[in-house]
């Protein structure tokens, strides 16, 4: 089992001291109990990896706080706390990203940038972040601030680029391709930005997986496990059987993670539905870049999107809270023959199945362990219209 000297204090993972086989057994058992009313004879599938997964997380997001020396510190929150643990090793995060996080803290301190303190309304810096495209090695990094002038932006970007050039490399080379200023309009401790402005280089990374190229901008969602292509996308699409000649709708489609793969697998037409502007731009670019002329992107919230008739396969990958009534109503109105439901919370899936079960029956379920060493569960359910 992997060991980390932050374990037990840092809130980044909670199951690192348990064998991966135990973790998966407990996750499957919990899902089977929760979904029992809908499973019938269906058993939940799950593949155990050959070795415990480590350094798989491709997303860094560290809050910035004031240290005892009145200078910025960064890291991961303690369990059930907003106290920051400064991270110098992590068994779940990509090694290079961990090194980059430490280097970015040094830059913050050298420039004496002031962390945002919500209770007092002082300071401006909320977080630092980085995203790795594991299939290409490209990394984009950024800083999140409150609105207003950020005169230190050019100096911050130059210092981060210089620091990244000196970081140690292993057999998987990493390359910083851009530094971004993200602006948060919120006055609380929420860490993500609402707008993203490039300070140096690009505002996106390009990933290469499954024979496809994906541009992922700073404001777009992308799976954070380096092996998501093998753990999630391939088995989920395989659950649907042949899609040749079929019409697929990819709801909550993001940059086209599912939609482009269905198009490459032979779907006659793919409609990607997404309400994030940056993700829609990426999805359109990705379809064109991969020469998939049968892909259309609809920029709209899924519950109110105008969908084509005669949908054969519908994929929904909603936020953790699930589809809610409006999303369920949209699925039922579209009447797809197959519904592939991707859930990052089994509780939300169970709640939505209550409303879907009159029209659909569950034919397959798989736990896709995108968050090993934590209690989070990602699972995929295939539903067939009755």
mmCIF file of C-alpha atoms in Angstrom:
data_model
loop_
_atom_site.group_PDB
_atom_site.id
_atom_site.type_symbol
_atom_site.label_atom_id
_atom_site.label_comp_id
_atom_site.label_asym_id
_atom_site.label_seq_id
_atom_site.Cartn_x
_atom_site.Cartn_y
_atom_site.Cartn_z
ATOM 1 C CA UNK A 1 0.000 0.000 0.000
ATOM 2 C CA UNK A 2 1.235 3.515 -0.739
ATOM 3 C CA UNK A 3 2.251 5.708 2.190
ATOM 4 C CA UNK A 4 2.165 9.481 2.602
ATOM 5 C CA UNK A 5 3.262 11.428 5.670
ATOM 6 C CA UNK A 6 0.315 13.827 5.216
ATOM 7 C CA UNK A 7 -2.219 10.983 5.471
ATOM 8 C CA UNK A 8 -4.601 11.405 8.381
ATOM 9 C CA UNK A 9 -4.284 15.183 8.356
ATOM 10 C CA UNK A 10 -4.715 16.224 4.738
ATOM 11 C CA UNK A 11 -8.275 15.865 3.442
ATOM 12 C CA UNK A 12 -7.218 14.837 -0.054
ATOM 13 C CA UNK A 13 -7.785 11.126 0.533
ATOM 14 C CA UNK A 14 -9.244 8.982 3.304
ATOM 15 C CA UNK A 15 -8.605 5.343 2.299
ATOM 16 C CA UNK A 16 -4.912 5.317 1.424
ATOM 17 C CA UNK A 17 -4.236 2.858 4.272
ATOM 18 C CA UNK A 18 -6.645 0.266 2.844
ATOM 19 C CA UNK A 19 -5.805 -2.238 0.069
ATOM 20 C CA UNK A 20 -7.445 -1.243 -3.197
ATOM 21 C CA UNK A 21 -9.345 -4.564 -3.267
ATOM 22 C CA UNK A 22 -11.002 -3.656 0.049
ATOM 23 C CA UNK A 23 -11.865 -0.177 -1.211
ATOM 24 C CA UNK A 24 -13.529 -1.517 -4.347
ATOM 25 C CA UNK A 25 -15.353 -4.280 -2.490
ATOM 26 C CA UNK A 26 -16.857 -1.731 -0.099
ATOM 27 C CA UNK A 27 -17.777 0.680 -2.898
ATOM 28 C CA UNK A 28 -19.523 -2.022 -4.914
ATOM 29 C CA UNK A 29 -21.340 -3.321 -1.837
ATOM 30 C CA UNK A 30 -22.536 0.168 -0.906
ATOM 31 C CA UNK A 31 -23.810 0.760 -4.444
ATOM 32 C CA UNK A 32 -25.557 -2.602 -4.537
ATOM 33 C CA UNK A 33 -27.377 -1.812 -1.279
ATOM 34 C CA UNK A 34 -28.415 1.610 -2.485
ATOM 35 C CA UNK A 35 -29.488 0.509 -5.969
ATOM 36 C CA UNK A 36 -31.025 -2.841 -4.939
ATOM 37 C CA UNK A 37 -34.637 -1.799 -5.749
ATOM 38 C CA UNK A 38 -33.634 -1.224 -9.404
ATOM 39 C CA UNK A 39 -31.101 -3.985 -10.104
ATOM 40 C CA UNK A 40 -33.109 -7.200 -10.169
ATOM 41 C CA UNK A 41 -30.612 -9.860 -11.270
ATOM 42 C CA UNK A 42 -28.060 -7.293 -12.455
ATOM 43 C CA UNK A 43 -24.728 -7.370 -10.632
ATOM 44 C CA UNK A 44 -22.442 -4.368 -10.447
ATOM 45 C CA UNK A 45 -19.222 -4.859 -12.386
ATOM 46 C CA UNK A 46 -15.848 -3.484 -11.308
ATOM 47 C CA UNK A 47 -12.298 -4.246 -12.424
ATOM 48 C CA UNK A 48 -9.538 -4.419 -9.823
ATOM 49 C CA UNK A 49 -6.239 -2.879 -10.976
ATOM 50 C CA UNK A 50 -3.067 -4.975 -10.962
ATOM 51 C CA UNK A 51 -1.421 -2.582 -8.487
ATOM 52 C CA UNK A 52 -2.647 0.235 -6.222
ATOM 53 C CA UNK A 53 -3.165 3.366 -8.328
ATOM 54 C CA UNK A 54 -0.884 6.290 -7.473
ATOM 55 C CA UNK A 55 -0.180 9.745 -8.939
ATOM 56 C CA UNK A 56 -3.262 9.510 -11.145
ATOM 57 C CA UNK A 57 -4.913 12.876 -10.413
ATOM 58 C CA UNK A 58 -4.371 15.446 -13.160
ATOM 59 C CA UNK A 59 -5.893 18.496 -11.499
ATOM 60 C CA UNK A 60 -4.311 20.701 -8.829
ATOM 61 C CA UNK A 61 -6.462 23.207 -6.935
ATOM 62 C CA UNK A 62 -4.933 24.723 -3.799
ATOM 63 C CA UNK A 63 -6.555 27.434 -1.673
ATOM 64 C CA UNK A 64 -4.275 30.338 -0.739
ATOM 65 C CA UNK A 65 -4.204 31.397 2.908
ATOM 66 C CA UNK A 66 -2.183 33.692 5.152
ATOM 67 C CA UNK A 67 0.655 31.899 6.978
ATOM 68 C CA UNK A 68 2.014 32.631 10.424
ATOM 69 C CA UNK A 69 4.663 34.822 8.811
ATOM 70 C CA UNK A 70 1.903 36.853 7.113
ATOM 71 C CA UNK A 71 2.935 35.467 3.696
ATOM 72 C CA UNK A 72 0.828 33.213 1.445
ATOM 73 C CA UNK A 73 0.699 29.458 1.958
ATOM 74 C CA UNK A 74 -1.020 26.893 -0.283
ATOM 75 C CA UNK A 75 -2.072 23.267 0.046
ATOM 76 C CA UNK A 76 -5.069 21.025 0.707
ATOM 77 C CA UNK A 77 -7.679 21.502 3.394
ATOM 78 C CA UNK A 78 -7.582 19.334 6.489
ATOM 79 C CA UNK A 79 -10.565 17.021 6.967
ATOM 80 C CA UNK A 80 -13.689 19.042 7.816
ATOM 81 C CA UNK A 81 -11.645 22.224 8.110
ATOM 82 C CA UNK A 82 -10.482 25.236 6.136
ATOM 83 C CA UNK A 83 -7.036 24.961 7.682
ATOM 84 C CA UNK A 84 -4.498 24.402 4.906
ATOM 85 C CA UNK A 85 -1.958 21.565 4.968
ATOM 86 C CA UNK A 86 1.122 22.510 2.948
ATOM 87 C CA UNK A 87 1.762 19.578 0.603
ATOM 88 C CA UNK A 88 5.232 18.372 -0.287
ATOM 89 C CA UNK A 89 4.197 14.857 -1.327
ATOM 90 C CA UNK A 90 0.952 13.337 -2.562
ATOM 91 C CA UNK A 91 0.231 9.767 -3.627
ATOM 92 C CA UNK A 92 -2.908 10.638 -5.590
ATOM 93 C CA UNK A 93 -1.739 13.744 -7.476
ATOM 94 C CA UNK A 94 0.640 13.699 -10.424
ATOM 95 C CA UNK A 95 4.186 14.168 -9.068
ATOM 96 C CA UNK A 96 5.045 17.056 -11.362
ATOM 97 C CA UNK A 97 1.898 18.926 -10.357
ATOM 98 C CA UNK A 98 2.866 18.557 -6.700
ATOM 99 C CA UNK A 99 6.293 20.032 -7.449
ATOM 100 C CA UNK A 100 4.611 22.821 -9.415
ATOM 101 C CA UNK A 101 2.306 23.622 -6.496
ATOM 102 C CA UNK A 102 5.272 24.112 -4.177
ATOM 103 C CA UNK A 103 7.025 26.289 -6.769
ATOM 104 C CA UNK A 104 3.918 28.425 -7.261
ATOM 105 C CA UNK A 105 3.726 29.046 -3.509
ATOM 106 C CA UNK A 106 7.311 30.312 -3.630
ATOM 107 C CA UNK A 107 6.297 32.717 -6.397
ATOM 108 C CA UNK A 108 3.338 34.013 -4.385
ATOM 109 C CA UNK A 109 5.590 34.634 -1.409
ATOM 110 C CA UNK A 110 8.347 36.278 -3.449
ATOM 111 C CA UNK A 111 5.829 38.682 -4.988
ATOM 112 C CA UNK A 112 4.121 39.139 -1.597
ATOM 113 C CA UNK A 113 0.684 38.656 -3.122
ATOM 114 C CA UNK A 114 -2.105 39.036 -0.594
ATOM 115 C CA UNK A 115 -4.525 36.134 0.020
ATOM 116 C CA UNK A 116 -8.222 36.962 -0.009
ATOM 117 C CA UNK A 117 -9.769 36.929 3.483
ATOM 118 C CA UNK A 118 -13.579 36.765 3.068
ATOM 119 C CA UNK A 119 -14.390 37.765 6.653
ATOM 120 C CA UNK A 120 -12.424 40.984 6.293
ATOM 121 C CA UNK A 121 -12.679 41.599 2.576
ATOM 122 C CA UNK A 122 -8.905 42.012 2.398
ATOM 123 C CA UNK A 123 -6.538 40.708 -0.255
ATOM 124 C CA UNK A 124 -7.305 39.295 -3.677
ATOM 125 C CA UNK A 125 -5.721 35.854 -4.278
ATOM 126 C CA UNK A 126 -8.061 32.894 -3.671
ATOM 127 C CA UNK A 127 -6.324 29.879 -5.185
ATOM 128 C CA UNK A 128 -3.746 28.458 -7.551
ATOM 129 C CA UNK A 129 -4.549 25.684 -10.016
ATOM 130 C CA UNK A 130 -3.042 23.525 -12.731
ATOM 131 C CA UNK A 131 -4.388 21.018 -15.237
ATOM 132 C CA UNK A 132 -2.406 18.213 -16.854
ATOM 133 C CA UNK A 133 -3.311 16.535 -20.130
ATOM 134 C CA UNK A 134 -1.784 13.164 -19.305
ATOM 135 C CA UNK A 135 -1.945 11.909 -22.891
ATOM 136 C CA UNK A 136 0.278 14.722 -24.169
ATOM 137 C CA UNK A 137 2.101 15.958 -21.063
ATOM 138 C CA UNK A 138 0.852 19.530 -21.532
ATOM 139 C CA UNK A 139 0.117 21.576 -18.399
ATOM 140 C CA UNK A 140 -1.750 24.843 -17.970
ATOM 141 C CA UNK A 141 -1.428 26.655 -14.634
ATOM 142 C CA UNK A 142 -3.238 29.610 -13.134
ATOM 143 C CA UNK A 143 -4.085 31.914 -10.263
ATOM 144 C CA UNK A 144 -7.594 32.785 -9.048
ATOM 145 C CA UNK A 145 -8.230 36.306 -7.783
ATOM 146 C CA UNK A 146 -11.111 38.576 -6.937
ATOM 147 C CA UNK A 147 -12.080 41.149 -9.617
ATOM 148 C CA UNK A 148 -9.889 44.182 -10.032
ATOM 149 C CA UNK A 149 -6.468 45.119 -11.323
ATOM 150 C CA UNK A 150 -3.822 42.408 -11.156
ATOM 151 C CA UNK A 151 -0.692 44.385 -11.950
ATOM 152 C CA UNK A 152 1.496 41.524 -10.738
ATOM 153 C CA UNK A 153 0.117 39.224 -13.450
ATOM 154 C CA UNK A 154 3.044 39.452 -15.902
ATOM 155 C CA UNK A 155 5.601 39.001 -13.119
ATOM 156 C CA UNK A 156 3.651 36.040 -11.699
ATOM 157 C CA UNK A 157 3.454 34.360 -15.108
ATOM 158 C CA UNK A 158 7.147 34.904 -15.862
ATOM 159 C CA UNK A 159 8.174 33.512 -12.474
ATOM 160 C CA UNK A 160 5.948 30.420 -12.821
ATOM 161 C CA UNK A 161 7.312 29.693 -16.304
ATOM 162 C CA UNK A 162 10.883 29.999 -15.013
ATOM 163 C CA UNK A 163 10.166 27.786 -11.988
ATOM 164 C CA UNK A 164 8.435 25.115 -14.098
ATOM 165 C CA UNK A 165 11.447 24.861 -16.404
ATOM 166 C CA UNK A 166 13.582 23.717 -13.469
ATOM 167 C CA UNK A 167 11.231 21.104 -12.011
ATOM 168 C CA UNK A 168 12.323 17.427 -12.014
ATOM 169 C CA UNK A 169 10.956 15.189 -14.757
ATOM 170 C CA UNK A 170 10.331 11.446 -14.677
ATOM 171 C CA UNK A 171 9.632 9.065 -17.555
ATOM 172 C CA UNK A 172 6.438 11.004 -18.348
ATOM 173 C CA UNK A 173 7.624 14.435 -19.503
ATOM 174 C CA UNK A 174 5.547 17.467 -18.484
ATOM 175 C CA UNK A 175 5.553 20.836 -20.256
ATOM 176 C CA UNK A 176 3.959 24.084 -19.105
ATOM 177 C CA UNK A 177 2.174 25.620 -22.101
ATOM 178 C CA UNK A 178 0.348 28.518 -20.482
ATOM 179 C CA UNK A 179 -0.340 30.591 -17.373
ATOM 180 C CA UNK A 180 -3.856 31.940 -16.838
ATOM 181 C CA UNK A 181 -5.462 34.588 -14.630
ATOM 182 C CA UNK A 182 -8.852 33.305 -13.424
ATOM 183 C CA UNK A 183 -11.252 35.835 -11.929
ATOM 184 C CA UNK A 184 -13.831 34.848 -9.304
ATOM 185 C CA UNK A 185 -16.866 37.079 -8.795
ATOM 186 C CA UNK A 186 -17.814 35.377 -5.535
ATOM 187 C CA UNK A 187 -17.089 36.834 -2.100
ATOM 188 C CA UNK A 188 -16.861 33.470 -0.341
ATOM 189 C CA UNK A 189 -14.200 30.742 -0.245
ATOM 190 C CA UNK A 190 -15.280 29.085 -3.509
ATOM 191 C CA UNK A 191 -12.035 28.487 -5.401
ATOM 192 C CA UNK A 192 -12.940 28.324 -9.092
ATOM 193 C CA UNK A 193 -12.840 31.309 -11.425
ATOM 194 C CA UNK A 194 -15.686 32.611 -13.582
ATOM 195 C CA UNK A 195 -13.515 34.195 -16.297
ATOM 196 C CA UNK A 196 -10.096 33.214 -17.583
ATOM 197 C CA UNK A 197 -7.494 35.471 -19.196
ATOM 198 C CA UNK A 198 -4.158 34.164 -20.528
ATOM 199 C CA UNK A 199 -1.094 35.798 -18.975
ATOM 200 C CA UNK A 200 1.530 33.810 -20.867
ATOM 201 C CA UNK A 201 1.168 31.235 -23.630
ATOM 202 C CA UNK A 202 -2.085 29.304 -24.061
ATOM 203 C CA UNK A 203 -5.275 29.186 -21.996
ATOM 204 C CA UNK A 204 -5.789 25.499 -22.788
ATOM 205 C CA UNK A 205 -4.112 22.109 -22.988
ATOM 206 C CA UNK A 206 -4.442 19.527 -25.738
ATOM 207 C CA UNK A 207 -4.934 15.908 -24.688
ATOM 208 C CA UNK A 208 -4.623 12.857 -26.921
ATOM 209 C CA UNK A 209 -6.573 9.736 -26.044
ATOM 210 C CA UNK A 210 -8.245 6.881 -27.935
ATOM 211 C CA UNK A 211 -7.042 8.204 -31.289
ATOM 212 C CA UNK A 212 -8.673 11.587 -30.661
ATOM 213 C CA UNK A 213 -7.398 15.060 -29.811
ATOM 214 C CA UNK A 214 -9.177 17.126 -27.143
ATOM 215 C CA UNK A 215 -8.632 20.819 -26.541
ATOM 216 C CA UNK A 216 -9.547 21.635 -22.930
ATOM 217 C CA UNK A 217 -9.762 25.321 -21.980
ATOM 218 C CA UNK A 218 -9.316 26.731 -18.499
ATOM 219 C CA UNK A 219 -13.069 27.036 -17.954
ATOM 220 C CA UNK A 220 -14.023 23.591 -19.295
ATOM 221 C CA UNK A 221 -14.692 20.418 -17.306
ATOM 222 C CA UNK A 222 -12.466 17.396 -17.931
ATOM 223 C CA UNK A 223 -12.100 14.139 -16.013
ATOM 224 C CA UNK A 224 -9.255 14.354 -13.493
ATOM 225 C CA UNK A 225 -8.023 10.740 -13.601
ATOM 226 C CA UNK A 226 -5.157 10.133 -16.027
ATOM 227 C CA UNK A 227 -6.683 6.761 -16.923
ATOM 228 C CA UNK A 228 -10.276 7.921 -17.434
ATOM 229 C CA UNK A 229 -10.134 6.758 -21.062
ATOM 230 C CA UNK A 230 -9.626 3.155 -19.912
ATOM 231 C CA UNK A 231 -11.600 3.237 -16.650
ATOM 232 C CA UNK A 232 -14.683 5.156 -17.800
ATOM 233 C CA UNK A 233 -15.056 5.930 -21.498
ATOM 234 C CA UNK A 234 -14.146 2.628 -23.101
ATOM 235 C CA UNK A 235 -16.188 0.326 -20.829
ATOM 236 C CA UNK A 236 -19.147 2.722 -20.759
ATOM 237 C CA UNK A 237 -19.337 2.915 -24.541
ATOM 238 C CA UNK A 238 -18.880 -0.847 -24.801
ATOM 239 C CA UNK A 239 -21.938 -1.305 -22.572
ATOM 240 C CA UNK A 240 -24.069 0.233 -25.342
ATOM 241 C CA UNK A 241 -23.050 -2.353 -27.931
ATOM 242 C CA UNK A 242 -22.704 -1.346 -31.557
ATOM 243 C CA UNK A 243 -23.624 2.262 -32.278
ATOM 244 C CA UNK A 244 -23.001 2.160 -36.016
ATOM 245 C CA UNK A 245 -25.686 4.157 -37.812
ATOM 246 C CA UNK A 246 -27.337 5.338 -34.597
ATOM 247 C CA UNK A 247 -28.211 8.829 -33.396
ATOM 248 C CA UNK A 248 -26.529 9.692 -30.079
ATOM 249 C CA UNK A 249 -27.240 12.613 -27.756
ATOM 250 C CA UNK A 250 -24.476 13.482 -25.295
ATOM 251 C CA UNK A 251 -26.132 15.460 -22.502
ATOM 252 C CA UNK A 252 -23.899 17.565 -20.244
ATOM 253 C CA UNK A 253 -21.327 16.759 -22.923
ATOM 254 C CA UNK A 254 -18.480 19.108 -21.977
ATOM 255 C CA UNK A 255 -15.639 19.162 -24.500
ATOM 256 C CA UNK A 256 -16.968 16.021 -26.175
ATOM 257 C CA UNK A 257 -15.483 13.238 -24.065
ATOM 258 C CA UNK A 258 -18.316 10.837 -24.852
ATOM 259 C CA UNK A 259 -19.737 12.450 -27.968
ATOM 260 C CA UNK A 260 -16.548 12.368 -30.004
ATOM 261 C CA UNK A 261 -15.853 8.782 -29.014
ATOM 262 C CA UNK A 262 -19.357 7.733 -30.111
ATOM 263 C CA UNK A 263 -18.846 9.554 -33.409
ATOM 264 C CA UNK A 264 -15.515 7.791 -33.948
ATOM 265 C CA UNK A 265 -17.223 4.464 -33.120
ATOM 266 C CA UNK A 266 -19.557 4.904 -36.093
ATOM 267 C CA UNK A 267 -22.617 6.792 -34.844
ATOM 268 C CA UNK A 268 -24.489 8.365 -37.755
ATOM 269 C CA UNK A 269 -25.105 11.608 -35.884
ATOM 270 C CA UNK A 270 -24.010 12.942 -32.482
ATOM 271 C CA UNK A 271 -25.562 15.908 -30.699
ATOM 272 C CA UNK A 272 -23.537 17.319 -27.809
ATOM 273 C CA UNK A 273 -25.554 19.418 -25.349
ATOM 274 C CA UNK A 274 -23.614 21.734 -23.036
ATOM 275 C CA UNK A 275 -24.303 25.110 -21.403
ATOM 276 C CA UNK A 276 -20.713 26.092 -20.580
ATOM 277 C CA UNK A 277 -19.541 28.540 -23.245
ATOM 278 C CA UNK A 278 -15.862 27.542 -23.074
ATOM 279 C CA UNK A 279 -16.688 23.837 -23.248
ATOM 280 C CA UNK A 280 -18.935 24.408 -26.275
ATOM 281 C CA UNK A 281 -16.117 26.213 -28.067
ATOM 282 C CA UNK A 282 -13.804 23.331 -27.239
ATOM 283 C CA UNK A 283 -16.322 20.717 -28.373
ATOM 284 C CA UNK A 284 -16.824 22.427 -31.742
ATOM 285 C CA UNK A 285 -13.079 22.799 -32.202
ATOM 286 C CA UNK A 286 -12.514 19.166 -31.221
ATOM 287 C CA UNK A 287 -15.106 17.865 -33.670
ATOM 288 C CA UNK A 288 -13.517 19.857 -36.490
ATOM 289 C CA UNK A 289 -9.966 18.969 -35.473
ATOM 290 C CA UNK A 290 -10.814 15.261 -35.469
ATOM 291 C CA UNK A 291 -12.696 15.580 -38.775
ATOM 292 C CA UNK A 292 -15.944 14.347 -37.262
ATOM 293 C CA UNK A 293 -18.483 16.067 -39.484
ATOM 294 C CA UNK A 294 -21.402 14.181 -37.940
ATOM 295 C CA UNK A 295 -21.130 16.070 -34.613
ATOM 296 C CA UNK A 296 -23.357 19.018 -33.709
ATOM 297 C CA UNK A 297 -22.983 21.112 -30.533
ATOM 298 C CA UNK A 298 -26.055 22.658 -28.899
ATOM 299 C CA UNK A 299 -25.197 25.435 -26.431
ATOM 300 C CA UNK A 300 -28.034 25.261 -23.898
ATOM 301 C CA UNK A 301 -28.922 23.817 -20.487
ATOM 302 C CA UNK A 302 -29.810 20.165 -20.969
ATOM 303 C CA UNK A 303 -33.348 20.404 -19.504
ATOM 304 C CA UNK A 304 -34.351 23.118 -21.996
ATOM 305 C CA UNK A 305 -32.289 22.059 -25.007
ATOM 306 C CA UNK A 306 -34.013 21.364 -28.299
ATOM 307 C CA UNK A 307 -33.132 17.763 -29.094
ATOM 308 C CA UNK A 308 -33.561 15.819 -32.336
ATOM 309 C CA UNK A 309 -36.256 13.233 -32.769
ATOM 310 C CA UNK A 310 -35.648 9.493 -32.849
ATOM 311 C CA UNK A 311 -32.749 9.356 -30.388
ATOM 312 C CA UNK A 312 -31.234 5.880 -30.188
ATOM 313 C CA UNK A 313 -28.670 6.406 -27.405
ATOM 314 C CA UNK A 314 -28.589 9.199 -24.842
ATOM 315 C CA UNK A 315 -25.677 9.818 -22.486
ATOM 316 C CA UNK A 316 -26.185 11.985 -19.407
ATOM 317 C CA UNK A 317 -23.281 12.982 -17.153
ATOM 318 C CA UNK A 318 -24.904 15.493 -14.798
ATOM 319 C CA UNK A 319 -23.305 17.258 -11.818
ATOM 320 C CA UNK A 320 -23.110 15.451 -8.492
ATOM 321 C CA UNK A 321 -26.657 16.475 -7.582
ATOM 322 C CA UNK A 322 -28.079 14.486 -10.509
ATOM 323 C CA UNK A 323 -30.668 15.247 -13.185
ATOM 324 C CA UNK A 324 -33.361 16.783 -10.986
ATOM 325 C CA UNK A 325 -36.973 16.872 -12.185
ATOM 326 C CA UNK A 326 -36.306 19.040 -15.240
ATOM 327 C CA UNK A 327 -33.496 16.832 -16.508
ATOM 328 C CA UNK A 328 -35.534 13.680 -15.966
ATOM 329 C CA UNK A 329 -38.446 15.224 -17.849
ATOM 330 C CA UNK A 330 -36.140 15.997 -20.775
ATOM 331 C CA UNK A 331 -34.931 12.399 -20.907
ATOM 332 C CA UNK A 332 -38.460 11.011 -20.785
ATOM 333 C CA UNK A 333 -39.628 13.401 -23.505
ATOM 334 C CA UNK A 334 -36.759 12.388 -25.820
ATOM 335 C CA UNK A 335 -37.551 8.666 -25.322
ATOM 336 C CA UNK A 336 -34.104 7.264 -26.212
ATOM 337 C CA UNK A 337 -33.916 3.513 -26.686
ATOM 338 C CA UNK A 338 -30.857 3.384 -24.414
ATOM 339 C CA UNK A 339 -29.873 5.735 -21.613
ATOM 340 C CA UNK A 340 -26.275 5.713 -20.384
ATOM 341 C CA UNK A 341 -26.271 7.455 -17.005
ATOM 342 C CA UNK A 342 -22.834 8.504 -15.700
ATOM 343 C CA UNK A 343 -23.037 9.338 -11.993
ATOM 344 C CA UNK A 344 -20.474 10.740 -9.581
ATOM 345 C CA UNK A 345 -22.832 10.068 -6.668
ATOM 346 C CA UNK A 346 -24.739 6.816 -6.246
ATOM 347 C CA UNK A 347 -27.329 8.611 -4.097
ATOM 348 C CA UNK A 348 -28.258 10.933 -6.971
ATOM 349 C CA UNK A 349 -28.499 8.030 -9.396
ATOM 350 C CA UNK A 350 -30.777 6.113 -7.015
ATOM 351 C CA UNK A 351 -33.045 9.126 -6.589
ATOM 352 C CA UNK A 352 -33.298 9.691 -10.358
ATOM 353 C CA UNK A 353 -33.991 6.001 -11.014
ATOM 354 C CA UNK A 354 -37.161 6.284 -8.957
ATOM 355 C CA UNK A 355 -38.573 8.625 -11.597
ATOM 356 C CA UNK A 356 -37.057 6.790 -14.572
ATOM 357 C CA UNK A 357 -38.013 3.227 -13.669
ATOM 358 C CA UNK A 358 -41.526 3.415 -15.112
ATOM 359 C CA UNK A 359 -40.063 3.938 -18.590
ATOM 360 C CA UNK A 360 -36.647 2.282 -18.221
ATOM 361 C CA UNK A 361 -35.087 -0.794 -16.685
ATOM 362 C CA UNK A 362 -31.473 -1.150 -15.582
ATOM 363 C CA UNK A 363 -29.559 -3.682 -17.682
ATOM 364 C CA UNK A 364 -25.950 -3.072 -16.563
ATOM 365 C CA UNK A 365 -24.032 -1.113 -13.912
ATOM 366 C CA UNK A 366 -20.288 -0.604 -13.518
ATOM 367 C CA UNK A 367 -18.230 1.125 -10.836
ATOM 368 C CA UNK A 368 -15.458 3.133 -12.518
ATOM 369 C CA UNK A 369 -12.941 3.970 -9.810
ATOM 370 C CA UNK A 370 -11.843 7.456 -10.879
ATOM 371 C CA UNK A 371 -11.281 8.489 -7.249
ATOM 372 C CA UNK A 372 -9.254 5.702 -5.618
ATOM 373 C CA UNK A 373 -8.265 6.095 -1.962
ATOM 374 C CA UNK A 374 -11.341 8.270 -1.369
ATOM 375 C CA UNK A 375 -14.966 7.468 -0.604
ATOM 376 C CA UNK A 376 -16.153 9.063 -3.855
ATOM 377 C CA UNK A 377 -17.725 6.702 -6.370
ATOM 378 C CA UNK A 378 -18.135 7.103 -10.133
ATOM 379 C CA UNK A 379 -20.487 4.614 -11.730
ATOM 380 C CA UNK A 380 -22.224 4.056 -15.038
ATOM 381 C CA UNK A 381 -25.685 2.553 -15.476
ATOM 382 C CA UNK A 382 -27.177 1.421 -18.765
ATOM 383 C CA UNK A 383 -30.959 1.681 -18.963
ATOM 384 C CA UNK A 384 -33.139 0.165 -21.682
ATOM 385 C CA UNK A 385 -36.555 1.542 -22.594
ATOM 386 C CA UNK A 386 -39.343 -0.798 -21.569
#
